[in-house]
Amino acid sequence: MAKEIYNFSAGPSTLPKSVLVEAAEEMCSYKGSGMSVMEISHRSKLFETILEEAKEDFTKLYQIPAEYEILFLQGGGSTQFAMIPLNLMKNKKADYIVTGQWAKKAFQEGQVFLDARKALSSEDKSFSYIPDLSAFSVRPDSDYVYICENNTIYGTAYSSLPDTQGVPLVSDISSSLLSKPLDVTKYGLLFGGAQKNLGPAGVTIVIIRKDLIPEETLIPVPTMLKYKTHADSNSLYNTPPVYSIYIAGKVLKWLLSLGGLSVMEKINQEKAALLYDYLDQSKLFYGTAEKDSRSVMNVTFLPKDPALTDVFLDEAKEAGLVNLKGHRSVGGIRASLYNAMPIEGVKTLVQFMEQFEARYNK
Amino acid sequence: MAKEIYNFSAGPSTLPKSVLVEAAEEMCSYKGSGMSVMEISHRSKLFETILEEAKEDFTKLYQIPAEYEILFLQGGGSTQFAMIPLNLMKNKKADYIVTGQWAKKAFQEGQVFLDARKALSSEDKSFSYIPDLSAFSVRPDSDYVYICENNTIYGTAYSSLPDTQGVPLVSDISSSLLSKPLDVTKYGLLFGGAQKNLGPAGVTIVIIRKDLIPEETLIPVPTMLKYKTHADSNSLYNTPPVYSIYIAGKVLKWLLSLGGLSVMEKINQEKAALLYDYLDQSKLFYGTAEKDSRSVMNVTFLPKDPALTDVFLDEAKEAGLVNLKGHRSVGGIRASLYNAMPIEGVKTLVQFMEQFEARYNK
């Protein structure tokens, strides 16, 4: 029998068990075809249906208006860091709010192609907070304002959006994707890698307002890095990651069957509250993100005695609570509580931490 | 029970049954971890081993010398069409031999960034042959010579390589990848999408001579499109398509267990000969590629009466011989005989064609 574990990995990360069980059952013959989804053409009826349903389910879950395009791309968020300036630039100016390593990488990539301004940053305190957005003023001729809405490494998240005065807002939602409802109309472009809340690594979702897709780019851009290429071909310009989209489609249906994103949000808040409430009264552990900037998806914390970090990680692993190690750039402990993490997983973790505290806080 | 079928799809295409069975068994718990490979971090020991073994097995199969780098990338061949000029250009000149739609797309993408010359082409006869390579003369200051070694749509393949006079040879081997041994040292760069002979769509293999990876590119290039980014980080700059690499790794082990690429080549030649021998004596069907340019992987043919094409495709499908339709740009019939197509599949197809001929060639 498979070992019973809870997987707190920050990504690739835990998926709904029912999705994996179905995928295993269908591996050798999808819908009685005698073929695996890995073996079917991306231009077959079978795959066409998978792709269309995934788009429809996305549209339902986020209530995406008709003036937005949903694209299934490859290359991860890091490829978006370049596609965004390359496609959106008109005045060759953009404003970035830098709240972590990924926003910083996006900012640096922006600098390669245009006048990227670091409008706000929280690097002064190791990205442990979201800057006061009232201090943000946009350059009115900026092509876009860039934010990373949930910072996986530091356990922070935006609780409101900057006022961009009509300049398109671009948001990296990789690690909060589908974790709660959002108002798509507030954004010009939203993107996220699948490997946290949606499915296997290898597919990236882009939701873009159609009028932001340029007919012609300002400078020569590789065909595969033009949004227009993918918008014009329904994400089928070349062979897409067929199997990853198939699994993502199953996760979307799982979310709908739960009741959609409002229900998911409630569950996610409950899970995060369990852990934060414990941390706030603990004598041994403390959260590293500032309270008003806390992420519901990634909870970062430390024991007061740093030497206990490795002891904790080892003992947790023994107890079946795995992948709790913080990002290699910051260390510490991180529990990622993505959609597919059941509340029992968080309860088991808190219980384990209580016992650990009783043993080590002397 | 699953329907018994033979899948002649040109890609994504048939995979070894044993690989799919293993993948299904391991779906919910890989190596007793309690996690699917889709759920494990790309920086975990488990995945590190998968990636390292895949590289080692590739090296064994192709006998790749130490001066070459093996990269696991995203974005398919179409992304390589841009990465090749963007990374390899020094003199901003390159020579292309255009033998089909994919070589043509690569040529057109090359034109965006440098002086791309169409050195030879077989477009005059609908790409039904490989041009006489003795007519090829390289521009000595070209940065590379580009070829597409197997032309999936037209069923043609190179039987020898052009003399590039020391200019690096770049070859798209997407549809002949791992189908036979090759001398890597004859190439500067080899690439192929996985979705024909290697695994699920979403991972692209690049084998590149290390001295061709520039420290700095001539013009600004997106970080994700620099070979250096991926070479420096062992293909782990950002989250790679973990699950696709895992399946590819299994296919590599399957190839090794068969006895490697010389054995595979012999089997592939046997399969293709079965079908071509039948075609050459048929009164109803004829092959569309010129004889000395025939591909071992993709066999394209037509019935003498074009109206029989759809009848054939329908009846073949009924008989469990699926995905025999030619590429949408050319029509007709195409049987892709990739590594994982068993010889029984080809025998069954030939038998079916004989019976079809007996019925319809009156």
XYZ file of C-alpha atoms in Angstrom:
724
model
C 0.000 0.000 0.000
C 1.094 3.549 -0.705
C 2.529 5.439 2.243
C 0.013 7.919 3.735
C 1.574 11.347 3.467
C 0.716 15.043 3.254
C 2.738 16.888 0.644
C 3.340 20.585 1.441
C 5.555 21.202 -1.605
C 5.494 24.742 -3.039
C 5.352 23.365 -6.577
C 5.080 21.026 -8.357
C 2.650 20.194 -5.601
C -0.169 18.031 -4.380
C -3.068 17.244 -6.733
C -6.568 15.992 -5.885
C -6.390 12.232 -5.274
C -9.524 11.654 -7.373
C -7.806 13.265 -10.370
C -4.791 10.983 -10.085
C -6.936 7.876 -9.656
C -8.919 8.752 -12.791
C -5.752 9.500 -14.743
C -4.294 6.114 -13.758
C -7.468 4.345 -14.851
C -7.488 6.140 -18.204
C -3.744 5.849 -18.846
C -3.879 3.013 -21.372
C -7.239 3.769 -22.962
C -8.924 7.162 -22.841
C -12.699 7.000 -23.345
C -12.468 3.516 -24.855
C -10.163 4.710 -27.648
C -7.479 2.140 -26.921
C -5.024 5.061 -26.668
C -3.524 7.085 -23.852
C -4.106 10.849 -23.950
C -0.312 11.025 -24.418
C -0.750 9.187 -27.710
C -3.533 11.200 -29.332
C -3.066 13.953 -31.853
C -3.593 17.513 -30.655
C -5.842 17.909 -33.712
C -8.065 14.946 -32.831
C -11.681 15.303 -31.733
C -10.766 13.746 -28.392
C -8.204 16.419 -27.602
C -10.253 19.238 -29.123
C -12.940 18.423 -26.572
C -10.433 18.377 -23.703
C -9.126 21.816 -24.711
C -12.552 23.342 -25.310
C -13.896 22.085 -21.992
C -10.816 23.373 -20.159
C -11.412 26.824 -21.647
C -15.112 26.716 -20.804
C -14.449 25.584 -17.243
C -11.850 28.317 -16.768
C -14.357 30.826 -18.058
C -17.011 29.573 -15.643
C -14.714 29.498 -12.624
C -13.303 32.997 -13.102
C -16.345 34.407 -14.922
C -14.043 35.545 -17.704
C -15.715 38.109 -19.990
C -15.728 37.633 -23.770
C -13.185 40.394 -24.298
C -10.489 38.204 -22.752
C -8.528 35.393 -24.394
C -7.409 32.277 -22.496
C -4.116 30.840 -23.739
C -2.393 27.581 -22.845
C 1.321 28.164 -23.310
C 4.660 26.579 -22.492
C 7.819 27.885 -20.841
C 6.518 28.805 -17.383
C 6.280 32.210 -15.756
C 9.890 32.930 -16.738
C 8.869 33.003 -20.398
C 6.041 35.407 -19.541
C 8.616 37.755 -17.984
C 9.830 38.362 -21.568
C 6.562 37.949 -23.473
C 4.887 40.688 -21.434
C 7.282 43.527 -22.379
C 7.813 42.178 -25.911
C 4.086 42.164 -26.659
C 2.707 44.972 -24.523
C 5.251 47.675 -25.178
C 4.186 50.742 -27.098
C 5.889 53.554 -25.193
C 8.639 51.222 -23.943
C 7.882 52.063 -20.320
C 6.572 49.900 -17.516
C 6.213 50.114 -13.725
C 7.061 47.144 -11.529
C 6.226 46.512 -7.879
C 8.916 44.182 -6.578
C 7.735 41.972 -3.722
C 9.965 38.940 -4.125
C 12.399 37.000 -6.237
C 9.948 36.289 -9.056
C 8.783 39.896 -9.364
C 12.443 40.894 -9.328
C 13.274 38.485 -12.136
C 10.334 39.829 -14.126
C 11.584 43.370 -13.491
C 15.107 42.475 -14.617
C 13.794 40.824 -17.764
C 11.664 43.917 -18.395
C 14.815 46.055 -18.198
C 16.298 44.125 -21.141
C 13.591 45.386 -23.470
C 12.215 48.646 -22.105
C 12.439 51.373 -19.483
C 11.348 49.339 -16.472
C 10.887 51.328 -13.286
C 10.964 49.758 -9.843
C 8.034 51.713 -8.461
C 7.912 50.049 -5.040
C 9.901 47.290 -3.391
C 9.934 45.352 -0.139
C 13.475 44.063 -0.549
C 14.610 46.246 2.401
C 13.011 43.745 4.797
C 13.705 40.525 2.892
C 10.384 40.754 1.061
C 8.478 40.003 4.268
C 5.656 42.412 3.433
C 3.604 43.982 0.648
C 4.440 47.710 0.358
C 1.830 50.350 1.167
C 0.038 50.698 -2.155
C -1.144 54.222 -1.410
C 2.478 55.217 -2.018
C 2.237 53.974 -5.596
C 1.884 56.424 -8.435
C 1.862 55.162 -11.966
C 3.634 56.833 -14.848
C 0.637 57.691 -17.019
C 2.442 56.677 -20.229
C 3.510 53.309 -18.843
C 2.556 50.344 -21.010
C 1.630 48.316 -17.949
C 1.994 47.942 -14.185
C 3.440 44.607 -13.071
C 2.772 42.804 -9.787
C 3.253 39.306 -8.376
C 0.149 38.754 -6.324
C 1.252 35.862 -4.147
C 4.905 35.507 -3.232
C 5.544 31.788 -2.822
C 8.993 32.101 -1.275
C 8.142 34.708 1.375
C 4.564 33.759 2.194
C 3.091 37.153 1.340
C 0.096 38.180 -0.752
C -1.643 41.366 -1.875
C -4.910 42.105 -0.108
C -5.792 44.900 -2.545
C -4.609 46.076 -5.937
C -2.627 49.212 -6.838
C -4.493 52.066 -8.499
C -3.077 52.065 -12.020
C -5.173 54.954 -13.343
C -6.277 52.963 -16.323
C -2.825 51.587 -17.209
C -3.193 47.805 -17.760
C -2.421 45.745 -14.659
C -0.345 42.611 -15.266
C -0.346 40.058 -12.479
C 1.601 36.856 -11.862
C -0.890 34.651 -10.021
C 1.094 31.414 -10.347
C 0.705 30.440 -6.718
C -2.774 31.806 -6.078
C -4.282 30.601 -9.365
C -7.857 29.366 -8.840
C -7.558 29.641 -5.059
C -10.275 32.333 -4.825
C -12.561 34.344 -7.095
C -11.118 37.441 -8.693
C -12.456 40.250 -10.848
C -10.776 39.616 -14.190
C -11.880 43.017 -15.509
C -9.442 44.695 -13.121
C -6.543 43.179 -15.029
C -5.056 43.543 -18.474
C -3.201 40.256 -18.204
C -3.113 37.442 -15.652
C -0.783 34.487 -15.846
C 0.175 31.445 -13.852
C 2.170 28.260 -14.172
C 0.009 25.183 -13.661
C 2.266 23.380 -11.241
C 0.807 24.777 -8.029
C -2.963 24.785 -8.154
C -3.819 23.488 -11.590
C -1.838 20.490 -12.752
C 1.488 19.137 -13.924
C 4.357 21.488 -14.725
C 4.640 22.342 -18.400
C 1.581 24.435 -19.069
C 1.148 28.149 -18.343
C -2.204 29.908 -18.387
C -2.458 33.437 -19.741
C -5.691 35.420 -19.531
C -5.279 38.546 -21.620
C -7.593 41.357 -22.672
C -7.875 40.944 -26.432
C -7.145 44.590 -27.242
C -3.721 44.225 -25.613
C -2.626 41.594 -28.135
C -0.764 43.609 -30.769
C -1.272 42.972 -34.478
C 2.400 43.812 -34.878
C 5.013 43.980 -32.177
C 7.222 47.045 -31.814
C 10.404 45.014 -32.316
C 10.920 41.583 -33.964
C 9.657 38.905 -31.586
C 10.006 35.115 -32.014
C 6.746 33.722 -33.418
C 6.279 31.486 -30.371
C 6.587 34.484 -28.031
C 3.806 36.459 -29.705
C 0.440 36.256 -27.971
C -1.153 36.748 -31.373
C 0.315 33.451 -32.626
C -1.478 31.529 -29.905
C -4.651 33.610 -29.834
C -5.117 33.189 -33.593
C -4.656 29.423 -33.424
C -6.648 28.601 -30.277
C -3.373 27.602 -28.511
C -2.754 25.032 -31.271
C -0.073 26.787 -33.318
C 2.193 23.852 -32.644
C 1.792 20.732 -30.496
C 0.677 21.862 -27.031
C 1.463 19.882 -23.854
C -1.521 17.606 -24.441
C -1.277 15.509 -21.301
C -0.720 18.460 -18.966
C -3.807 20.195 -20.360
C -5.781 16.971 -19.878
C -4.840 16.776 -16.182
C -5.498 20.513 -15.744
C -8.937 19.916 -17.253
C -9.667 17.313 -14.611
C -8.609 19.690 -11.835
C -10.935 22.358 -13.237
C -13.827 19.881 -13.139
C -12.878 18.938 -9.579
C -13.079 22.637 -8.611
C -16.481 22.998 -10.241
C -17.739 19.889 -8.471
C -16.663 21.396 -5.122
C -18.830 24.414 -5.870
C -16.365 26.777 -7.549
C -13.939 29.399 -6.311
C -16.010 30.961 -3.510
C -16.253 27.587 -1.822
C -12.564 26.922 -2.496
C -11.640 30.301 -0.994
C -13.568 29.554 2.190
C -11.800 26.223 2.603
C -8.412 27.806 1.888
C -9.009 30.558 4.455
C -10.024 27.985 7.029
C -6.870 25.958 6.405
C -4.588 28.990 6.618
C -6.337 30.271 9.772
C -5.686 26.969 11.536
C -1.964 27.296 10.993
C -1.644 31.059 11.529
C -3.734 30.916 14.725
C -1.435 28.260 16.078
C 1.678 30.219 15.068
C 0.406 33.392 16.738
C 0.170 31.746 20.140
C 3.161 29.426 19.812
C 6.130 29.870 22.144
C 8.410 27.993 19.755
C 7.436 29.011 16.206
C 6.736 32.375 14.594
C 5.516 33.420 11.149
C 8.019 35.334 9.022
C 5.607 37.422 6.924
C 4.064 40.594 8.330
C 0.545 39.900 9.529
C -1.307 42.144 7.096
C 0.640 40.695 4.178
C 0.130 37.009 4.888
C -0.499 34.533 2.101
C -3.275 31.987 2.337
C -1.360 29.648 0.032
C 2.178 29.634 1.453
C 2.787 29.880 5.190
C 6.423 30.586 6.098
C 7.709 30.223 9.648
C 10.736 29.566 11.841
C 11.448 28.059 15.226
C 12.861 30.618 17.672
C 15.999 28.475 17.908
C 17.155 28.215 14.261
C 19.005 24.973 15.041
C 15.617 23.310 15.466
C 14.681 23.848 11.789
C 16.391 20.716 10.514
C 15.234 18.672 13.505
C 11.682 19.747 12.741
C 11.953 18.985 9.026
C 13.385 15.522 9.724
C 10.804 14.588 12.325
C 7.949 15.982 10.209
C 9.091 13.890 7.275
C 9.162 10.804 9.498
C 5.561 11.606 10.442
C 4.532 11.797 6.757
C 4.485 15.603 6.578
C 6.786 16.133 3.621
C 8.346 18.969 1.594
C 8.110 21.536 4.388
C 11.554 22.971 3.712
C 11.625 26.686 2.830
C 12.912 27.865 -0.549
C 16.657 27.285 -0.971
C 17.221 31.071 -1.082
C 15.737 31.761 2.370
C 15.689 28.464 4.299
C 13.298 27.997 7.199
C 9.992 26.193 6.996
C 7.188 26.641 4.498
C 3.835 24.911 4.353
C 2.086 25.347 1.021
C -1.637 24.918 1.477
C -2.782 24.791 -2.141
C -6.313 23.844 -3.175
C -5.622 20.110 -3.171
C -4.250 20.057 0.396
C -7.069 18.643 2.519
C -7.921 20.324 5.817
C -6.925 17.067 7.570
C -3.396 17.695 6.310
C -3.268 21.086 8.036
C -4.829 19.698 11.233
C -2.235 16.918 11.267
C 0.532 19.472 10.760
C -0.694 21.736 13.584
C -1.050 18.748 15.898
C 2.456 17.660 15.043
C 3.778 21.184 15.712
C 2.035 21.272 19.087
C 3.659 18.006 20.066
C 7.003 19.189 18.732
C 6.663 22.375 20.783
C 5.816 20.399 23.925
C 8.968 18.360 23.470
C 11.417 21.070 22.459
C 10.235 24.294 24.106
C 11.679 23.734 27.549
C -11.526 -4.122 -21.859
C -9.669 -1.589 -23.955
C -10.304 -1.721 -27.680
C -7.364 -3.363 -29.569
C -6.022 -0.758 -31.966
C -2.885 0.271 -33.850
C -2.245 3.996 -33.726
C -0.398 5.377 -36.780
C -0.568 9.021 -35.612
C 2.280 11.287 -36.754
C 2.499 12.832 -33.310
C 1.648 12.821 -30.503
C 1.924 9.142 -31.249
C 1.994 5.628 -29.940
C 4.117 4.836 -26.872
C 5.391 1.460 -25.664
C 2.574 -0.315 -23.812
C 4.932 -1.344 -21.006
C 5.744 2.325 -20.358
C 2.077 3.253 -20.041
C 1.331 0.298 -17.780
C 4.200 1.258 -15.462
C 3.125 4.913 -15.474
C -0.417 3.918 -14.520
C 0.863 1.751 -11.659
C 3.081 4.553 -10.353
C 0.524 7.351 -10.843
C -0.528 7.715 -7.205
C 2.730 6.746 -5.522
C 6.124 6.897 -7.220
C 8.714 4.614 -5.637
C 6.686 4.296 -2.459
C 6.756 8.071 -1.862
C 2.993 8.390 -1.566
C 3.212 11.057 -4.309
C 2.708 11.128 -8.052
C 5.666 12.297 -10.145
C 3.359 15.215 -11.042
C 3.413 16.230 -7.383
C 7.127 16.170 -6.637
C 9.422 19.162 -6.664
C 11.796 19.473 -9.593
C 14.505 20.017 -6.979
C 13.755 16.795 -5.088
C 16.122 13.822 -5.008
C 13.454 11.738 -6.742
C 13.280 14.036 -9.744
C 17.014 14.731 -9.791
C 17.515 10.996 -10.313
C 14.936 10.890 -13.119
C 16.669 13.780 -14.918
C 20.201 12.462 -14.409
C 19.270 8.990 -15.625
C 17.500 10.428 -18.672
C 20.676 12.345 -19.557
C 22.861 9.278 -19.004
C 20.580 7.064 -21.070
C 20.501 9.595 -23.893
C 24.287 9.729 -23.770
C 24.510 5.941 -23.945
C 22.009 5.568 -26.775
C 23.543 8.223 -29.029
C 27.106 7.874 -27.670
C 27.121 11.614 -27.054
C 30.656 12.956 -26.498
C 31.493 15.106 -23.469
C 31.781 18.261 -25.584
C 28.027 18.215 -26.140
C 25.305 19.423 -23.787
C 21.879 17.743 -23.548
C 19.050 20.156 -22.748
C 15.424 19.450 -21.859
C 13.433 22.472 -23.008
C 9.860 23.578 -23.618
C 8.117 25.181 -26.578
C 8.590 22.515 -29.243
C 10.545 22.716 -32.474
C 8.868 26.035 -33.286
C 10.713 27.672 -30.385
C 13.984 26.201 -31.661
C 13.351 27.894 -35.006
C 13.997 31.190 -33.164
C 16.517 30.016 -30.563
C 18.882 28.717 -33.243
C 19.428 32.040 -35.045
C 19.222 34.059 -31.809
C 21.970 32.023 -30.147
C 24.160 30.892 -33.022
C 24.427 34.100 -34.988
C 27.789 35.822 -35.198
C 27.956 36.891 -38.852
C 24.158 37.018 -39.109
C 24.156 34.591 -42.041
C 22.759 31.092 -42.321
C 22.014 28.574 -45.081
C 18.790 26.578 -45.074
C 17.854 23.496 -47.070
C 14.090 23.565 -47.363
C 12.539 20.100 -47.689
C 9.128 20.630 -46.172
C 6.807 22.807 -44.172
C 8.811 22.654 -40.961
C 12.129 23.505 -42.636
C 10.300 26.332 -44.392
C 8.950 27.676 -41.108
C 12.441 27.474 -39.626
C 13.780 29.346 -42.664
C 11.130 32.052 -42.354
C 11.853 32.467 -38.650
C 15.564 32.680 -39.459
C 14.788 35.532 -41.886
C 13.373 37.573 -39.010
C 16.744 37.719 -37.293
C 19.463 37.250 -39.905
C 20.353 36.856 -43.569
C 18.837 33.423 -44.147
C 19.549 31.932 -47.576
C 17.402 29.212 -49.092
C 20.303 27.154 -50.430
C 18.228 24.279 -51.816
C 14.547 23.493 -51.873
C 12.258 20.712 -53.041
C 9.123 22.829 -53.010
C 8.926 22.604 -56.835
C 7.615 19.045 -56.544
C 5.527 19.417 -53.371
C 8.494 18.416 -51.183
C 8.334 14.847 -52.466
C 12.112 14.416 -52.507
C 15.390 15.416 -50.856
C 17.405 17.642 -53.217
C 20.711 16.434 -54.660
C 23.145 17.458 -51.949
C 26.095 17.607 -54.327
C 24.496 20.822 -55.604
C 24.876 22.381 -52.162
C 27.609 24.895 -51.543
C 27.816 26.572 -48.185
C 28.595 30.215 -47.675
C 31.859 29.912 -45.752
C 30.919 32.709 -43.352
C 27.509 31.237 -42.559
C 26.824 30.749 -38.882
C 25.161 27.403 -39.545
C 23.557 25.152 -42.138
C 20.008 24.094 -41.290
C 18.263 20.877 -42.350
C 15.164 18.930 -41.309
C 16.304 15.344 -41.538
C 12.950 13.585 -41.643
C 9.958 15.323 -43.170
C 6.910 14.000 -41.350
C 4.317 15.482 -43.688
C 5.869 14.299 -46.983
C 7.421 11.003 -45.895
C 10.946 11.914 -46.957
C 14.284 11.620 -45.184
C 17.931 12.410 -45.833
C 20.126 9.406 -46.610
C 23.322 11.447 -46.309
C 24.321 14.831 -44.948
C 25.344 17.980 -46.836
C 29.022 18.909 -46.863
C 29.104 22.064 -44.744
C 32.874 22.660 -44.972
C 33.160 22.967 -41.226
C 30.166 25.276 -40.769
C 28.040 23.850 -37.904
C 25.220 21.621 -39.097
C 21.893 22.132 -37.324
C 19.331 19.376 -37.737
C 15.687 19.005 -36.778
C 15.342 15.302 -36.000
C 11.916 15.546 -34.342
C 10.442 12.626 -36.244
C 13.524 10.439 -36.508
C 14.715 10.992 -32.932
C 16.154 7.773 -31.474
C 15.003 5.733 -34.469
C 18.583 4.824 -35.499
C 22.168 5.508 -34.405
C 23.750 8.729 -35.625
C 27.178 10.299 -35.409
C 26.611 13.268 -33.118
C 30.050 14.706 -33.954
C 28.827 15.522 -37.454
C 26.403 18.058 -35.984
C 26.657 21.348 -34.177
C 23.104 21.094 -32.882
C 20.396 18.435 -32.988
C 16.891 18.943 -31.712
C 13.603 17.135 -31.543
C 10.205 17.391 -29.935
C 9.446 14.391 -27.750
C 5.967 13.683 -29.063
C 6.939 11.245 -31.805
C 9.554 8.798 -30.581
C 10.273 9.856 -27.033
C 7.269 10.708 -24.920
C 4.448 13.122 -24.231
C 4.335 16.498 -25.976
C 5.809 19.308 -23.921
C 9.502 18.519 -23.827
C 12.062 19.254 -26.534
C 15.534 17.728 -26.597
C 18.482 19.823 -27.737
C 21.948 18.305 -28.151
C 24.396 21.141 -28.720
C 28.170 21.363 -29.023
C 29.190 23.352 -25.972
C 31.392 25.825 -27.877
C 28.327 26.954 -29.851
C 26.587 28.202 -26.702
C 27.449 31.909 -26.607
C 28.474 33.623 -23.392
C 26.675 36.694 -24.716
C 24.205 36.820 -27.555
C 24.665 39.311 -30.383
C 21.288 40.952 -29.716
C 19.130 40.948 -26.545
C 17.486 37.539 -26.205
C 14.829 36.527 -23.645
C 16.518 34.645 -20.795
C 14.428 31.538 -21.442
C 15.525 31.479 -25.097
C 19.246 31.448 -24.295
C 20.862 28.022 -24.436
C 23.289 29.276 -21.790
C 20.460 29.719 -19.272
C 19.557 26.044 -19.505
C 23.095 24.689 -19.899
C 24.258 26.556 -16.790
C 21.365 25.251 -14.707
C 21.200 21.626 -15.891
C 17.791 22.333 -17.505
C 16.483 23.440 -14.088
C 16.444 27.221 -14.512
C 12.738 27.139 -13.827
C 10.280 24.282 -13.327
C 10.750 21.826 -16.197
C 7.939 19.582 -17.499
C 8.608 17.030 -14.761
C 6.090 14.401 -15.803
C 7.004 14.510 -19.501
C 10.677 13.992 -18.648
C 9.700 11.070 -16.390
C 7.824 9.326 -19.242
C 10.665 10.106 -21.671
C 13.046 8.504 -19.177
C 10.996 5.321 -19.244
C 11.042 5.256 -23.058
C 14.840 5.632 -23.017
C 15.113 2.631 -20.670
C 12.769 0.675 -22.941
C 15.091 1.416 -25.884
C 18.139 0.292 -23.907
C 16.362 -2.899 -22.883
C 15.646 -3.671 -26.552
C 19.374 -3.448 -27.248
C 19.791 0.212 -28.236
C 19.547 2.123 -31.485
C 21.173 -0.394 -33.869
C 18.557 -2.955 -32.917
C 15.822 -0.328 -33.117
C 17.022 0.725 -36.579
C 16.887 -2.868 -37.846
C 13.317 -3.271 -36.589
C 12.294 0.082 -38.079
C 13.778 -0.813 -41.471
C 11.971 -4.133 -41.412
C 8.666 -2.421 -40.652
C 9.078 0.194 -43.390
C 10.181 -2.441 -45.935
C 6.997 -4.419 -45.317
C 4.861 -1.451 -46.262
C 7.016 -0.070 -49.099
C 7.381 -3.520 -50.684
C 3.636 -3.875 -50.691
C 3.153 -0.366 -52.133
C 5.662 -0.996 -54.923
C 3.691 -3.928 -56.296
C 0.198 -2.648 -55.504
C -2.187 -1.922 -58.355
C -4.291 0.344 -56.141
C -1.895 2.311 -53.922
C 1.305 4.187 -54.642
C 3.875 5.926 -52.435
C 4.099 9.704 -52.837
C 7.772 10.223 -51.923
C 10.517 9.568 -54.457
C 12.075 6.175 -53.819
C 15.572 7.357 -52.898
C 14.130 9.915 -50.469
C 11.791 7.642 -48.534
C 11.387 7.991 -44.795
C 11.497 4.940 -42.538
C 9.299 6.727 -40.007
C 6.461 8.207 -42.066
C 5.107 6.392 -45.097
C 2.853 8.548 -47.299
C 0.681 7.052 -50.017
C -2.469 7.462 -52.096
C -4.977 5.221 -53.852
C -4.940 5.680 -57.629
C -8.550 6.796 -57.393
C -8.448 9.752 -54.954
C -12.092 9.208 -54.034
C -11.057 5.998 -52.295
C -8.963 7.860 -49.692
C -11.857 8.558 -47.347
C -13.329 5.104 -47.884
C -9.965 3.620 -46.940
C -9.572 5.813 -43.853
C -13.066 4.951 -42.631
C -12.718 1.228 -43.157
C -9.233 1.169 -41.645
C -10.529 2.937 -38.566
C -13.322 0.367 -38.268
C -10.624 -2.319 -38.362
C -8.701 -0.659 -35.509
C -6.055 0.957 -37.734
C -6.370 4.571 -36.625
C -4.922 8.001 -37.395
C -3.866 7.135 -40.935
C -5.021 10.450 -42.368
C -2.325 12.515 -44.067
C -1.390 15.968 -42.763
C -4.193 18.496 -43.242
C -1.981 20.478 -45.652
C -1.545 17.592 -48.137
C -4.299 15.044 -47.453
C -3.866 11.452 -48.545
C -2.788 8.630 -46.278
C 0.164 8.473 -43.906
C 1.318 5.619 -41.722
C 3.776 6.709 -39.064
C 5.878 3.736 -38.013
C 7.634 5.181 -34.979
C 9.705 3.061 -32.600
C 6.730 2.030 -30.489
C 4.698 0.722 -33.441
C 5.030 -3.064 -33.236
C 5.753 -5.016 -36.415
C 2.387 -6.734 -35.939
C 0.780 -3.333 -36.481
C 2.449 -2.966 -39.878
C 1.613 -6.549 -40.846
C -1.997 -5.961 -39.933
C -2.032 -2.752 -41.976
C -0.513 -4.422 -45.068
C -2.961 -7.312 -44.756
C -5.821 -4.854 -44.531
C -4.544 -2.961 -47.590
C -4.311 -6.199 -49.563
C -7.904 -7.029 -48.727
C -8.973 -3.477 -49.512
C -7.208 -3.701 -52.868
C -8.881 -7.013 -53.655
C -12.244 -5.435 -53.002
C -11.787 -2.067 -54.697
C -9.319 -2.597 -57.559
C -11.713 -3.977 -60.108
